[in-house]
């Protein structure tokens, strides 16, 4: 067994004046210090995000046990671990030459043992 799949909800916001038709999404979370994969997931079913609104869409994520152990060790040793979240959402756009546009995202987060949840 290399990991555990969890079905989760992800909030997607659209600040634009028109609805967005997403046809795919993927993401991964890695440990910053050594690139160990912690979580990844993708959604291949289309979904629409209404204009100036948000939706919650279900996405299966795979939690990698090796990565979870690596982050856990960092948190125990140093009290925290920095992770990088990367991914992309692909939209159906009839006006684009390829009929799709992919929007990438990336950010950092800290898993902090001292954080009061």
mmCIF file with all atom_site columns, C-alpha atoms in Angstrom:
data_model
loop_
_atom_site.group_PDB
_atom_site.id
_atom_site.type_symbol
_atom_site.label_atom_id
_atom_site.label_alt_id
_atom_site.label_comp_id
_atom_site.label_asym_id
_atom_site.label_entity_id
_atom_site.label_seq_id
_atom_site.pdbx_PDB_ins_code
_atom_site.Cartn_x
_atom_site.Cartn_y
_atom_site.Cartn_z
_atom_site.occupancy
_atom_site.B_iso_or_equiv
_atom_site.pdbx_formal_charge
_atom_site.auth_seq_id
_atom_site.auth_comp_id
_atom_site.auth_asym_id
_atom_site.auth_atom_id
_atom_site.pdbx_PDB_model_num
ATOM 1   C CA . UNK A 1 1   ? 0.000   0.000  0.000   1.00 0.00 ? 1   UNK A CA 1
ATOM 2   C CA . UNK A 1 2   ? 1.508   3.298  -1.094  1.00 0.00 ? 2   UNK A CA 1
ATOM 3   C CA . UNK A 1 3   ? -1.261  5.685  -0.153  1.00 0.00 ? 3   UNK A CA 1
ATOM 4   C CA . UNK A 1 4   ? -4.836  6.388  0.796   1.00 0.00 ? 4   UNK A CA 1
ATOM 5   C CA . UNK A 1 5   ? -7.415  7.987  -1.509  1.00 0.00 ? 5   UNK A CA 1
ATOM 6   C CA . UNK A 1 6   ? -9.753  10.489 0.138   1.00 0.00 ? 6   UNK A CA 1
ATOM 7   C CA . UNK A 1 7   ? -12.690 12.175 -1.585  1.00 0.00 ? 7   UNK A CA 1
ATOM 8   C CA . UNK A 1 8   ? -12.681 15.828 -0.623  1.00 0.00 ? 8   UNK A CA 1
ATOM 9   C CA . UNK A 1 9   ? -14.386 19.079 -1.576  1.00 0.00 ? 9   UNK A CA 1
ATOM 10  C CA . UNK A 1 10  ? -12.411 21.909 -3.166  1.00 0.00 ? 10  UNK A CA 1
ATOM 11  C CA . UNK A 1 11  ? -13.730 25.465 -3.367  1.00 0.00 ? 11  UNK A CA 1
ATOM 12  C CA . UNK A 1 12  ? -13.253 27.112 -6.778  1.00 0.00 ? 12  UNK A CA 1
ATOM 13  C CA . UNK A 1 13  ? -13.967 30.843 -7.157  1.00 0.00 ? 13  UNK A CA 1
ATOM 14  C CA . UNK A 1 14  ? -14.653 32.854 -10.311 1.00 0.00 ? 14  UNK A CA 1
ATOM 15  C CA . UNK A 1 15  ? -14.289 36.650 -10.052 1.00 0.00 ? 15  UNK A CA 1
ATOM 16  C CA . UNK A 1 16  ? -15.100 37.096 -13.775 1.00 0.00 ? 16  UNK A CA 1
ATOM 17  C CA . UNK A 1 17  ? -18.296 38.460 -15.309 1.00 0.00 ? 17  UNK A CA 1
ATOM 18  C CA . UNK A 1 18  ? -18.864 35.243 -17.294 1.00 0.00 ? 18  UNK A CA 1
ATOM 19  C CA . UNK A 1 19  ? -19.160 31.611 -16.244 1.00 0.00 ? 19  UNK A CA 1
ATOM 20  C CA . UNK A 1 20  ? -16.113 29.361 -16.559 1.00 0.00 ? 20  UNK A CA 1
ATOM 21  C CA . UNK A 1 21  ? -16.356 25.828 -17.919 1.00 0.00 ? 21  UNK A CA 1
ATOM 22  C CA . UNK A 1 22  ? -13.583 23.726 -16.409 1.00 0.00 ? 22  UNK A CA 1
ATOM 23  C CA . UNK A 1 23  ? -12.771 20.450 -18.139 1.00 0.00 ? 23  UNK A CA 1
ATOM 24  C CA . UNK A 1 24  ? -9.963  19.247 -15.891 1.00 0.00 ? 24  UNK A CA 1
ATOM 25  C CA . UNK A 1 25  ? -7.917  19.953 -12.805 1.00 0.00 ? 25  UNK A CA 1
ATOM 26  C CA . UNK A 1 26  ? -4.759  18.543 -11.259 1.00 0.00 ? 26  UNK A CA 1
ATOM 27  C CA . UNK A 1 27  ? -2.592  19.399 -8.285  1.00 0.00 ? 27  UNK A CA 1
ATOM 28  C CA . UNK A 1 28  ? 0.177   18.143 -6.035  1.00 0.00 ? 28  UNK A CA 1
ATOM 29  C CA . UNK A 1 29  ? 1.615   19.022 -2.648  1.00 0.00 ? 29  UNK A CA 1
ATOM 30  C CA . UNK A 1 30  ? 5.339   18.416 -2.100  1.00 0.00 ? 30  UNK A CA 1
ATOM 31  C CA . UNK A 1 31  ? 7.757   18.978 0.757   1.00 0.00 ? 31  UNK A CA 1
ATOM 32  C CA . UNK A 1 32  ? 9.834   22.059 -0.097  1.00 0.00 ? 32  UNK A CA 1
ATOM 33  C CA . UNK A 1 33  ? 13.161  20.831 1.283   1.00 0.00 ? 33  UNK A CA 1
ATOM 34  C CA . UNK A 1 34  ? 13.451  17.673 -0.820  1.00 0.00 ? 34  UNK A CA 1
ATOM 35  C CA . UNK A 1 35  ? 10.456  17.520 -3.195  1.00 0.00 ? 35  UNK A CA 1
ATOM 36  C CA . UNK A 1 36  ? 8.885   14.472 -1.512  1.00 0.00 ? 36  UNK A CA 1
ATOM 37  C CA . UNK A 1 37  ? 5.331   14.012 -2.864  1.00 0.00 ? 37  UNK A CA 1
ATOM 38  C CA . UNK A 1 38  ? 2.735   14.294 -0.092  1.00 0.00 ? 38  UNK A CA 1
ATOM 39  C CA . UNK A 1 39  ? -0.603  14.582 -1.897  1.00 0.00 ? 39  UNK A CA 1
ATOM 40  C CA . UNK A 1 40  ? -1.774  14.612 -5.494  1.00 0.00 ? 40  UNK A CA 1
ATOM 41  C CA . UNK A 1 41  ? -5.075  14.490 -7.278  1.00 0.00 ? 41  UNK A CA 1
ATOM 42  C CA . UNK A 1 42  ? -6.957  15.220 -10.464 1.00 0.00 ? 42  UNK A CA 1
ATOM 43  C CA . UNK A 1 43  ? -10.478 15.687 -11.713 1.00 0.00 ? 43  UNK A CA 1
ATOM 44  C CA . UNK A 1 44  ? -11.369 14.867 -15.280 1.00 0.00 ? 44  UNK A CA 1
ATOM 45  C CA . UNK A 1 45  ? -15.123 15.488 -15.104 1.00 0.00 ? 45  UNK A CA 1
ATOM 46  C CA . UNK A 1 46  ? -16.221 18.910 -16.378 1.00 0.00 ? 46  UNK A CA 1
ATOM 47  C CA . UNK A 1 47  ? -17.731 21.456 -14.011 1.00 0.00 ? 47  UNK A CA 1
ATOM 48  C CA . UNK A 1 48  ? -18.944 25.040 -14.332 1.00 0.00 ? 48  UNK A CA 1
ATOM 49  C CA . UNK A 1 49  ? -18.125 27.952 -12.041 1.00 0.00 ? 49  UNK A CA 1
ATOM 50  C CA . UNK A 1 50  ? -20.834 30.639 -12.331 1.00 0.00 ? 50  UNK A CA 1
ATOM 51  C CA . UNK A 1 51  ? -19.922 34.294 -12.899 1.00 0.00 ? 51  UNK A CA 1
ATOM 52  C CA . UNK A 1 52  ? -18.799 36.121 -9.737  1.00 0.00 ? 52  UNK A CA 1
ATOM 53  C CA . UNK A 1 53  ? -19.496 33.047 -7.627  1.00 0.00 ? 53  UNK A CA 1
ATOM 54  C CA . UNK A 1 54  ? -17.867 30.020 -6.036  1.00 0.00 ? 54  UNK A CA 1
ATOM 55  C CA . UNK A 1 55  ? -18.642 26.325 -6.052  1.00 0.00 ? 55  UNK A CA 1
ATOM 56  C CA . UNK A 1 56  ? -17.446 23.291 -4.174  1.00 0.00 ? 56  UNK A CA 1
ATOM 57  C CA . UNK A 1 57  ? -16.423 20.430 -6.414  1.00 0.00 ? 57  UNK A CA 1
ATOM 58  C CA . UNK A 1 58  ? -15.509 16.937 -5.302  1.00 0.00 ? 58  UNK A CA 1
ATOM 59  C CA . UNK A 1 59  ? -11.990 15.741 -6.083  1.00 0.00 ? 59  UNK A CA 1
ATOM 60  C CA . UNK A 1 60  ? -10.257 12.509 -5.082  1.00 0.00 ? 60  UNK A CA 1
ATOM 61  C CA . UNK A 1 61  ? -6.846  13.071 -3.500  1.00 0.00 ? 61  UNK A CA 1
ATOM 62  C CA . UNK A 1 62  ? -4.153  10.471 -2.935  1.00 0.00 ? 62  UNK A CA 1
ATOM 63  C CA . UNK A 1 63  ? -2.238  10.876 0.323   1.00 0.00 ? 63  UNK A CA 1
ATOM 64  C CA . UNK A 1 64  ? 1.187   9.258  -0.158  1.00 0.00 ? 64  UNK A CA 1
ATOM 65  C CA . UNK A 1 65  ? 2.241   7.458  3.016   1.00 0.00 ? 65  UNK A CA 1
ATOM 66  C CA . UNK A 1 66  ? 5.970   7.989  2.349   1.00 0.00 ? 66  UNK A CA 1
ATOM 67  C CA . UNK A 1 67  ? 5.419   11.734 1.980   1.00 0.00 ? 67  UNK A CA 1
ATOM 68  C CA . UNK A 1 68  ? 3.198   11.887 5.026   1.00 0.00 ? 68  UNK A CA 1
ATOM 69  C CA . UNK A 1 69  ? 5.965   10.208 7.054   1.00 0.00 ? 69  UNK A CA 1
ATOM 70  C CA . UNK A 1 70  ? 8.610   12.644 5.734   1.00 0.00 ? 70  UNK A CA 1
ATOM 71  C CA . UNK A 1 71  ? 6.529   15.698 6.630   1.00 0.00 ? 71  UNK A CA 1
ATOM 72  C CA . UNK A 1 72  ? 5.684   14.170 10.018  1.00 0.00 ? 72  UNK A CA 1
ATOM 73  C CA . UNK A 1 73  ? 9.387   13.723 10.802  1.00 0.00 ? 73  UNK A CA 1
ATOM 74  C CA . UNK A 1 74  ? 10.101  17.369 9.896   1.00 0.00 ? 74  UNK A CA 1
ATOM 75  C CA . UNK A 1 75  ? 7.247   18.593 12.049  1.00 0.00 ? 75  UNK A CA 1
ATOM 76  C CA . UNK A 1 76  ? 8.425   16.527 15.021  1.00 0.00 ? 76  UNK A CA 1
ATOM 77  C CA . UNK A 1 77  ? 12.090  17.572 14.604  1.00 0.00 ? 77  UNK A CA 1
ATOM 78  C CA . UNK A 1 78  ? 11.673  21.237 13.723  1.00 0.00 ? 78  UNK A CA 1
ATOM 79  C CA . UNK A 1 79  ? 8.110   21.975 14.763  1.00 0.00 ? 79  UNK A CA 1
ATOM 80  C CA . UNK A 1 80  ? 7.065   22.683 11.179  1.00 0.00 ? 80  UNK A CA 1
ATOM 81  C CA . UNK A 1 81  ? 7.479   21.765 7.515   1.00 0.00 ? 81  UNK A CA 1
ATOM 82  C CA . UNK A 1 82  ? 7.052   23.956 4.439   1.00 0.00 ? 82  UNK A CA 1
ATOM 83  C CA . UNK A 1 83  ? 5.070   22.494 1.553   1.00 0.00 ? 83  UNK A CA 1
ATOM 84  C CA . UNK A 1 84  ? 4.523   23.655 -2.021  1.00 0.00 ? 84  UNK A CA 1
ATOM 85  C CA . UNK A 1 85  ? 1.099   23.408 -3.670  1.00 0.00 ? 85  UNK A CA 1
ATOM 86  C CA . UNK A 1 86  ? 1.132   23.343 -7.484  1.00 0.00 ? 86  UNK A CA 1
ATOM 87  C CA . UNK A 1 87  ? -1.505  22.608 -10.040 1.00 0.00 ? 87  UNK A CA 1
ATOM 88  C CA . UNK A 1 88  ? -3.589  23.693 -12.959 1.00 0.00 ? 88  UNK A CA 1
ATOM 89  C CA . UNK A 1 89  ? -7.172  24.028 -14.122 1.00 0.00 ? 89  UNK A CA 1
ATOM 90  C CA . UNK A 1 90  ? -8.033  23.613 -17.807 1.00 0.00 ? 90  UNK A CA 1
ATOM 91  C CA . UNK A 1 91  ? -10.969 25.600 -19.188 1.00 0.00 ? 91  UNK A CA 1
ATOM 92  C CA . UNK A 1 92  ? -13.002 25.122 -22.352 1.00 0.00 ? 92  UNK A CA 1
ATOM 93  C CA . UNK A 1 93  ? -12.681 28.355 -24.345 1.00 0.00 ? 93  UNK A CA 1
ATOM 94  C CA . UNK A 1 94  ? -14.209 28.195 -27.834 1.00 0.00 ? 94  UNK A CA 1
ATOM 95  C CA . UNK A 1 95  ? -12.429 31.402 -28.913 1.00 0.00 ? 95  UNK A CA 1
ATOM 96  C CA . UNK A 1 96  ? -8.908  30.077 -28.219 1.00 0.00 ? 96  UNK A CA 1
ATOM 97  C CA . UNK A 1 97  ? -7.093  28.398 -31.153 1.00 0.00 ? 97  UNK A CA 1
ATOM 98  C CA . UNK A 1 98  ? -6.688  25.166 -29.157 1.00 0.00 ? 98  UNK A CA 1
ATOM 99  C CA . UNK A 1 99  ? -10.217 25.462 -27.648 1.00 0.00 ? 99  UNK A CA 1
ATOM 100 C CA . UNK A 1 100 ? -8.709  25.196 -24.170 1.00 0.00 ? 100 UNK A CA 1
ATOM 101 C CA . UNK A 1 101 ? -6.740  27.419 -21.808 1.00 0.00 ? 101 UNK A CA 1
ATOM 102 C CA . UNK A 1 102 ? -4.820  26.091 -18.821 1.00 0.00 ? 102 UNK A CA 1
ATOM 103 C CA . UNK A 1 103 ? -4.370  28.260 -15.751 1.00 0.00 ? 103 UNK A CA 1
ATOM 104 C CA . UNK A 1 104 ? -1.537  27.222 -13.432 1.00 0.00 ? 104 UNK A CA 1
ATOM 105 C CA . UNK A 1 105 ? -1.279  27.987 -9.739  1.00 0.00 ? 105 UNK A CA 1
ATOM 106 C CA . UNK A 1 106 ? 1.430   27.624 -7.099  1.00 0.00 ? 106 UNK A CA 1
ATOM 107 C CA . UNK A 1 107 ? 1.797   28.575 -3.469  1.00 0.00 ? 107 UNK A CA 1
ATOM 108 C CA . UNK A 1 108 ? 3.547   27.663 -0.241  1.00 0.00 ? 108 UNK A CA 1
ATOM 109 C CA . UNK A 1 109 ? 2.149   26.635 3.082   1.00 0.00 ? 109 UNK A CA 1
ATOM 110 C CA . UNK A 1 110 ? 3.548   25.697 6.471   1.00 0.00 ? 110 UNK A CA 1
ATOM 111 C CA . UNK A 1 111 ? 2.448   22.686 8.466   1.00 0.00 ? 111 UNK A CA 1
ATOM 112 C CA . UNK A 1 112 ? 3.092   23.941 11.986  1.00 0.00 ? 112 UNK A CA 1
ATOM 113 C CA . UNK A 1 113 ? 2.970   21.732 15.087  1.00 0.00 ? 113 UNK A CA 1
ATOM 114 C CA . UNK A 1 114 ? 2.515   24.821 17.268  1.00 0.00 ? 114 UNK A CA 1
ATOM 115 C CA . UNK A 1 115 ? -0.482  26.098 15.286  1.00 0.00 ? 115 UNK A CA 1
ATOM 116 C CA . UNK A 1 116 ? -3.660  26.041 17.350  1.00 0.00 ? 116 UNK A CA 1
ATOM 117 C CA . UNK A 1 117 ? -6.193  24.288 15.155  1.00 0.00 ? 117 UNK A CA 1
#
